[in-house]
Amino acid sequence: MGPKVKKSGSKKKKITKAERLKQLQEEEEKRQKEEEEARVKHEKEEMERLEIQRTEKEKWRKLEAKALERSNEELEELYLLERCFPEAEKLKREKRLLSQWKHYIQCDGSPDPSISQEINTFISLWKEETNETFEAVIAKSKLVLNLIERLKLILLETPPYDLQDKNIAQYQGSILELRELLHLKFNIATEILLRQASTLADLDSGNMEKVIQDENVTLYVWANLKKNPRYRSVRFSETQIGFEIPRILATSDIALRLLHTHYDHVTPLRPVPAASQENTSTVTPVVKGEVKSVETAISKNLQEERKQQENESHSVHEEETEVMEEQDDTERQTEEPEATKCDLEMKLLSETVSAAQMLLLENASEKPYSFEDPEVDLYQFTTLGGVYHLDILELPPQCKPVKGWMIVEILKEGLQKYVYPPETTEDFEMENAFPPIEVMLKVHENVIFFEAPMVARWDAEGKHWKTDGISNVSYQPEDRLITFSLETFGPVTLIQDAHVNMPYQSWELRPLDVNKVLLTVTTVFTEIQIQVKENLCMLASIKLNNKRHSSALEEKWMSPVSFIIALKEAGLNIFPTGHSHFYVVTNYKKKGRKKGQEQKSGVLSNLIFPKRLPLVEMKAYRQMALLSSAFAFGWSRWNTECDPKNVVFKVREHLTKEEPSPNPNWNFLMFSGDRAQSLKINESSEAFSKALKEDTEFHSTLYHMVKDSASEEAMEKVGRSSCQFTDSVCHLLLSTRLLSYS
């Protein structure tokens, strides 16, 4: 084989050291050039950014200066507009006095519950009445329930600063006395009825069965006259309401009573909110002093005027024209201090009303006490549908006909309860001789349960509701029947989470006309529409699972306080209390919530709450109410993103009575209590920003922020709003706390 031929170009040409240095030099120059270009570009961008920032700051400073310049003027105008709240309170006071006067001149025999002498006389006289039938007690109970409701309304409607401790104690004491006496009368009437059990016995079963129905009370009574051990299923009037009793009761001289009171007179009364000194403005004592000094000045002027008139009567030669002039002067002098006194009294009343409104927004710093496991926390749960008084009674001696007379033995101790199970069971051979009694109840038709109701029994010793001693609970929502087994008889009630409809998913306040608005609150389970007209509220509609649901409260106009009570009793609770923030996630920061940090045992744990400042909320609600005749307000998701010192919501002008368009043009506002601004963002923006909307300015009040872009027609409608309407809308907003619980 010959020698191998070398291939040309098989080896790369070797780069010399000089060429290598030249290449590195070129790369370095290129890098430096790129760095220089990047530096120049960055400096340019930074200068542009700083210029934009400087321009924005300058613009912001000018807007702040302009807002500060007109701040006093805006606050003075708002102060005059907000005089509607003390004016409304003044009208309410006059209405309460007029109501007392009307009751006085009616002379219908019913007592005035606010006067202790009258209510005590009524109670004493009714105690003396004997042998009243159940029907007679039911008839009297209508008046008693009315008196109790009137006392409750006095406690709720009267501002805390106008209620004295002795009056609160008096009204609550009267309520408790009326409650106890009414239940005692029902027990006595039941005893009278059971004495006649043998004469009212059913021909088929031989036992007595009686059902008495009324709008407030339903009585079911069954008397075991035959003592048939096989008759263990008790049903009332072809209904499924009744009991499954054990053999030992089926063979005993007993009566079963189910007294369903559609009201709750068992749960202890809640303490009346007391006005704290912190909420009282520091100006109040000054104002009180001014009022007192003006009153002194007026009385002094009047005394001087009388003396002057006496001196004038002695001077006969005085000219008539001079007398007339002096009288005019004295009248003017008297009118001036009177007007000053009126202004100062209105100022004092305004502060009192503001403090009472602030009380509705106060959050309790801690729970009153910890609840043990079986005890029902009445700050978290609420009783609904009244109370079912379940009793096993010893059958009293029966009436006996003797020669045309009815003879009956009346026991001194009255109606006696049959103890089941007995305290000692040693005499009974069977191990399970006293099993739990199965009970079937009908849920009140006017009450809405969004979840299966829980059953609680009354612990008379501890004075609270408990959930132990109850088993095998089942609920049939179609038939509204609930079945459970009960170890011992006593008062039983159904409970539901008071915050089942909180937090709200959305809300909207929309005007329908002058002095007429519609508030729509949407929750997980329902959509509630409330109409406000003048000083009255009405339930307009309810939707459950997007379907219309009829309610007995619809088309019934009530005062705001009565309306709120009625909605709560119907299970439609959208009214947070001072303790609700312990049980509801209210506008918490999402970054503060970790995985698994949910509700634990009904109490929220490890959550960061940006609690809204009550003063900011109160100012927002008051000014929203002022504008509500011509402007619609609505929920915004950005309210949960902003800091707790601000609130964010949407607003738009709404002048027509027609339904709003599917995509209305909303303006988004942020309000801190001292400053209102229009935001650039909308509901579909990617992130929250405090950037100011173009061509808008700052204002010291929400009212003037909205007014800035409003039409003359809208502001004219706002000006025609009555003080009672504005006060009612404000009370509803304060009670629902839409800006905190949405």
Coordinates of N, CA, C and O in Angstrom, one line a residue, residues 331-437:
E331 N -89.8 92.1 71.1 CA -90.2 90.8 70.4 C -89.0 90.3 69.6 O -88.7 89.1 69.6
R332 N -88.3 91.2 68.9 CA -87.1 90.8 68.2 C -86.0 90.3 69.1 O -85.3 89.3 68.8
Q333 N -85.8 91.0 70.2 CA -84.8 90.6 71.2 C -85.1 89.2 71.8 O -84.2 88.4 72.0
T334 N -86.4 88.9 72.0 CA -86.8 87.6 72.5 C -86.7 86.5 71.4 O -86.3 85.4 71.7
E335 N -87.0 86.8 70.2 CA -86.9 85.9 69.1 C -85.5 85.4 68.9 O -85.2 84.2 68.6
E336 N -84.5 86.3 69.0 CA -83.1 86.0 68.7 C -82.6 84.9 69.6 O -82.0 83.9 69.2
P337 N -82.7 85.1 71.0 CA -82.2 84.0 71.9 C -83.1 82.7 71.7 O -82.5 81.6 71.9
E338 N -84.3 82.8 71.4 CA -85.2 81.6 71.1 C -84.6 80.8 69.9 O -84.5 79.6 70.0
A339 N -84.3 81.6 68.9 CA -83.7 80.9 67.7 C -82.3 80.3 68.0 O -82.0 79.2 67.5
T340 N -81.5 81.0 68.8 CA -80.2 80.5 69.2 C -80.4 79.2 70.0 O -79.7 78.2 69.8
K341 N -81.4 79.2 70.9 CA -81.7 78.0 71.7 C -82.1 76.9 70.8 O -81.6 75.7 71.0
C342 N -82.9 77.1 69.8 CA -83.4 76.1 68.9 C -82.2 75.5 68.1 O -82.1 74.3 68.0
D343 N -81.3 76.3 67.7 CA -80.1 75.9 66.9 C -79.3 75.0 67.8 O -78.8 73.9 67.4
L344 N -79.0 75.4 69.0 CA -78.2 74.6 69.9 C -78.8 73.3 70.3 O -78.1 72.3 70.4
E345 N -80.1 73.3 70.5 CA -80.8 72.1 70.8 C -80.8 71.1 69.7 O -80.6 69.9 69.8
M346 N -80.9 71.7 68.4 CA -80.7 70.8 67.2 C -79.3 70.3 67.1 O -79.2 69.1 66.7
K347 N -78.3 71.1 67.5 CA -77.0 70.6 67.5 C -76.7 69.5 68.4 O -76.1 68.5 68.1
L348 N -77.3 69.6 69.6 CA -77.2 68.6 70.7 C -77.9 67.3 70.2 O -77.4 66.2 70.4
L349 N -79.1 67.5 69.6 CA -79.8 66.3 69.1 C -79.1 65.6 68.0 O -79.1 64.4 67.9
S350 N -78.4 66.4 67.1 CA -77.6 65.9 66.0 C -76.5 65.0 66.5 O -76.3 63.9 66.0
E351 N -75.8 65.5 67.6 CA -74.8 64.7 68.2 C -75.3 63.4 68.8 O -74.7 62.3 68.8
T352 N -76.5 63.5 69.5 CA -77.1 62.3 70.1 C -77.4 61.3 69.0 O -77.2 60.1 69.2
V353 N -78.0 61.7 67.9 CA -78.4 60.8 66.8 C -77.1 60.2 66.2 O -77.1 58.9 66.0
S354 N -76.1 60.9 66.0 CA -74.8 60.4 65.4 C -74.2 59.3 66.4 O -73.8 58.3 65.9
A355 N -74.2 59.6 67.7 CA -73.7 58.6 68.6 C -74.5 57.3 68.6 O -74.0 56.2 68.7
A356 N -75.9 57.5 68.5 CA -76.7 56.3 68.4 C -76.5 55.5 67.1 O -76.5 54.3 67.2
Q357 N -76.2 56.2 66.0 CA -75.9 55.5 64.8 C -74.6 54.8 64.9 O -74.4 53.7 64.4
M358 N -73.6 55.4 65.5 CA -72.3 54.8 65.7 C -72.4 53.5 66.5 O -71.7 52.6 66.3
L359 N -73.4 53.5 67.4 CA -73.5 52.4 68.3 C -74.0 51.1 67.5 O -73.6 50.0 67.8
L360 N -74.7 51.3 66.4 CA -75.1 50.2 65.5 C -73.9 49.6 64.8 O -74.0 48.5 64.3
L361 N -72.8 50.3 64.7 CA -71.6 49.8 63.9 C -70.5 49.4 64.8 O -69.5 48.9 64.3
E362 N -70.7 49.4 66.1 CA -69.6 49.0 67.0 C -69.4 47.5 67.0 O -70.4 46.7 67.1
N363 N -68.2 47.1 66.9 CA -67.8 45.7 67.0 C -67.3 45.4 68.4 O -66.5 46.1 69.0
A364 N -67.8 44.3 69.0 CA -67.4 43.9 70.4 C -66.0 43.5 70.3 O -65.5 42.8 69.3
S365 N -65.2 43.9 71.3 CA -63.8 43.5 71.3 C -63.5 42.0 71.6 O -62.6 41.4 71.2
E366 N -64.5 41.5 72.4 CA -64.4 40.1 72.8 C -65.8 39.5 73.1 O -66.7 40.3 73.3
K367 N -65.9 38.2 73.0 CA -67.1 37.6 73.3 C -67.4 37.6 74.8 O -66.5 37.6 75.6
P368 N -68.7 37.7 75.2 CA -69.0 37.9 76.6 C -68.5 36.8 77.5 O -67.9 37.0 78.6
Y369 N -68.6 35.5 77.0 CA -68.0 34.4 77.8 C -68.0 33.2 76.8 O -68.6 33.2 75.8
S370 N -67.2 32.2 77.2 CA -67.1 31.0 76.3 C -68.2 30.0 76.6 O -68.7 29.8 77.8
F371 N -68.8 29.4 75.5 CA -69.9 28.5 75.7 C -69.4 27.1 75.7 O -68.5 26.7 74.8
E372 N -69.8 26.3 76.6 CA -69.4 24.9 76.7 C -70.1 24.1 75.5 O -71.1 24.6 75.0
D373 N -69.7 22.9 75.3 CA -70.0 22.2 74.1 C -71.5 22.0 73.8 O -72.0 22.4 72.8
P374 N -72.3 21.5 74.8 CA -73.8 21.3 74.4 C -74.6 22.6 74.5 O -75.7 22.6 74.0
E375 N -74.0 23.6 75.1 CA -74.8 24.9 75.2 C -74.8 25.6 73.9 O -73.8 25.7 73.2
V376 N -76.0 26.2 73.5 CA -76.1 26.9 72.3 C -75.6 28.3 72.4 O -76.1 29.1 73.3
D377 N -74.8 28.7 71.5 CA -74.2 30.1 71.5 C -75.3 31.0 70.8 O -75.4 30.9 69.6
L378 N -76.0 31.8 71.5 CA -77.1 32.6 70.9 C -76.5 33.8 70.2 O -77.3 34.6 69.7
Y379 N -75.2 34.0 70.3 CA -74.6 35.1 69.4 C -74.4 34.5 68.0 O -74.2 35.3 67.1
Q380 N -74.2 33.2 67.9 CA -74.0 32.6 66.6 C -75.3 32.0 66.0 O -75.5 32.0 64.8
F381 N -76.2 31.4 66.9 CA -77.4 30.8 66.4 C -78.6 31.6 66.9 O -78.5 32.4 67.8
T382 N -79.7 31.4 66.2 CA -81.0 32.1 66.6 C -82.1 31.1 66.6 O -82.1 30.1 65.8
T383 N -83.1 31.3 67.5 CA -84.2 30.4 67.6 C -85.2 30.9 66.5 O -85.4 32.1 66.3
L384 N -85.9 29.9 65.9 CA -86.9 30.3 64.8 C -88.1 29.4 65.0 O -88.1 28.3 65.4
G385 N -89.3 30.0 64.6 CA -90.5 29.3 64.6 C -91.2 29.2 65.9 O -92.1 28.4 66.1
G386 N -90.7 29.9 67.0 CA -91.3 29.8 68.3 C -90.8 28.7 69.1 O -89.7 28.1 68.9
V387 N -91.5 28.4 70.2 CA -91.1 27.3 71.1 C -92.2 26.2 71.2 O -93.4 26.6 71.3
Y388 N -91.8 25.0 71.2 CA -92.7 23.8 71.4 C -92.6 23.4 72.9 O -91.5 22.8 73.3
H389 N -93.6 23.7 73.6 CA -93.6 23.2 75.1 C -94.1 21.8 75.1 O -95.3 21.6 74.9
L390 N -93.2 20.8 75.3 CA -93.6 19.4 75.4 C -93.7 19.0 76.8 O -92.7 19.1 77.6
D391 N -94.9 18.5 77.2 CA -95.1 18.2 78.6 C -95.8 16.8 78.8 O -96.8 16.6 78.0
I392 N -95.3 16.0 79.7 CA -96.1 14.8 80.1 C -96.7 15.2 81.5 O -96.0 15.5 82.4
L393 N -98.1 15.2 81.5 CA -98.8 15.7 82.7 C -99.5 14.6 83.4 O -100.0 13.7 82.7
E394 N -99.6 14.7 84.7 CA -100.5 13.8 85.5 C -101.9 14.2 85.2 O -102.3 15.3 85.3
L395 N -102.7 13.2 84.9 CA -104.1 13.4 84.6 C -104.9 13.8 85.8 O -104.9 13.1 86.8
P396 N -105.5 15.0 85.9 CA -106.2 15.5 87.1 C -107.5 14.7 87.3 O -108.0 14.1 86.4
P397 N -108.1 14.7 88.5 CA -109.4 14.1 88.7 C -110.4 14.6 87.7 O -110.5 15.8 87.4
Q398 N -111.2 13.6 87.2 CA -112.2 14.0 86.2 C -113.5 14.4 86.8 O -113.9 14.1 87.9
C399 N -114.3 15.2 86.0 CA -115.6 15.6 86.4 C -116.5 14.4 86.4 O -116.5 13.5 85.6
K400 N -117.4 14.4 87.4 CA -118.4 13.3 87.6 C -119.8 13.9 87.7 O -120.1 14.8 88.5
P401 N -120.7 13.4 86.8 CA -122.1 13.9 86.9 C -122.8 13.2 88.1 O -122.9 12.0 88.2
V402 N -123.4 14.1 89.0 CA -124.2 13.6 90.1 C -125.5 14.4 90.2 O -125.4 15.6 90.6
K403 N -126.6 13.7 90.0 CA -127.9 14.3 90.1 C -128.0 15.7 89.4 O -128.4 16.7 89.9
G404 N -127.5 15.7 88.1 CA -127.6 16.9 87.3 C -126.5 17.9 87.6 O -126.4 19.0 87.0
W405 N -125.6 17.6 88.5 CA -124.5 18.5 88.8 C -123.2 17.8 88.4 O -123.1 16.6 88.2
M406 N -122.2 18.7 88.1 CA -120.9 18.1 87.7 C -119.9 18.4 88.9 O -119.7 19.6 89.3
I407 N -119.5 17.3 89.5 CA -118.6 17.4 90.7 C -117.2 17.1 90.3 O -116.9 16.1 89.6
V408 N -116.2 17.9 90.7 CA -114.8 17.7 90.4 C -113.9 18.0 91.6 O -114.2 19.0 92.3
E409 N -112.9 17.2 91.8 CA -112.0 17.4 92.8 C -110.9 18.4 92.3 O -110.2 18.1 91.3
I410 N -110.7 19.5 93.0 CA -109.6 20.4 92.5 C -108.4 20.3 93.5 O -108.5 20.5 94.7
L411 N -107.3 20.0 92.9 CA -106.1 19.8 93.6 C -105.4 21.2 93.9 O -105.4 22.1 93.1
K412 N -105.0 21.3 95.2 CA -104.4 22.6 95.6 C -103.1 22.9 94.8 O -102.8 24.1 94.5
E413 N -102.3 21.9 94.5 CA -101.0 22.1 93.8 C -101.2 22.4 92.3 O -100.2 22.7 91.7
G414 N -102.4 22.2 91.8 CA -102.6 22.5 90.4 C -102.1 21.5 89.5 O -102.0 20.3 89.8
L415 N -101.8 21.9 88.3 CA -101.4 20.9 87.2 C -100.0 20.4 87.6 O -99.0 21.2 87.8
Q416 N -99.8 19.1 87.6 CA -98.5 18.5 87.9 C -97.9 17.8 86.7 O -98.6 17.1 85.9
K417 N -96.6 17.9 86.6 CA -95.9 17.2 85.6 C -95.5 15.8 86.0 O -95.2 15.5 87.1
Y418 N -95.6 14.9 85.0 CA -95.3 13.5 85.3 C -93.7 13.3 85.0 O -93.3 13.7 83.9
V419 N -93.0 12.9 86.0 CA -91.6 12.8 85.8 C -91.2 11.6 85.0 O -91.5 10.4 85.4
Y420 N -90.6 11.9 83.8 CA -90.1 10.8 82.9 C -88.7 11.2 82.4 O -88.6 12.2 81.9
P421 N -87.8 10.2 82.5 CA -87.8 9.0 83.4 C -87.8 9.4 84.9 O -87.3 10.5 85.2
P422 N -88.3 8.5 85.7 CA -88.2 8.8 87.2 C -86.8 8.9 87.7 O -85.9 8.4 87.1
E423 N -86.7 9.6 88.8 CA -85.3 9.8 89.4 C -84.7 8.5 89.8 O -83.5 8.3 89.7
T424 N -85.5 7.5 90.3 CA -84.9 6.2 90.6 C -85.6 5.1 89.7 O -86.8 5.1 89.6
T425 N -84.9 4.3 89.1 CA -85.4 3.2 88.3 C -85.2 1.8 88.8 O -85.2 0.8 88.1
E426 N -84.9 1.7 90.1 CA -84.5 0.4 90.7 C -85.7 -0.5 90.7 O -85.6 -1.8 90.7
D427 N -87.0 0.0 90.8 CA -88.1 -0.9 91.0 C -88.5 -1.5 89.6 O -89.4 -2.3 89.6
F428 N -87.9 -1.1 88.5 CA -88.3 -1.6 87.2 C -87.3 -2.6 86.8 O -86.1 -2.4 86.8
E429 N -87.8 -3.8 86.4 CA -87.0 -4.9 86.0 C -86.3 -4.7 84.6 O -85.2 -5.0 84.4
M430 N -87.1 -4.2 83.7 CA -86.6 -4.0 82.3 C -85.5 -3.0 82.3 O -85.6 -1.9 82.9
E431 N -84.4 -3.4 81.5 CA -83.3 -2.5 81.4 C -83.6 -1.2 80.7 O -83.1 -0.1 81.0
N432 N -84.3 -1.3 79.6 CA -84.7 -0.2 78.7 C -86.1 0.2 78.9 O -86.9 0.3 77.9
A433 N -86.6 0.3 80.1 CA -88.0 0.6 80.4 C -88.4 2.1 80.0 O -89.5 2.4 79.8
F434 N -87.4 2.9 80.0 CA -87.6 4.4 79.7 C -86.8 4.9 78.5 O -85.9 5.6 78.7
P435 N -87.2 4.4 77.4 CA -86.4 4.8 76.2 C -86.8 6.3 75.8 O -87.8 6.8 76.3
P436 N -85.9 6.9 75.0 CA -86.3 8.3 74.5 C -87.6 8.2 73.7 O -88.0 7.3 73.1
I437 N -88.4 9.3 73.8 CA -89.7 9.4 73.2 C -89.5 10.1 71.8 O -88.9 11.1 71.7

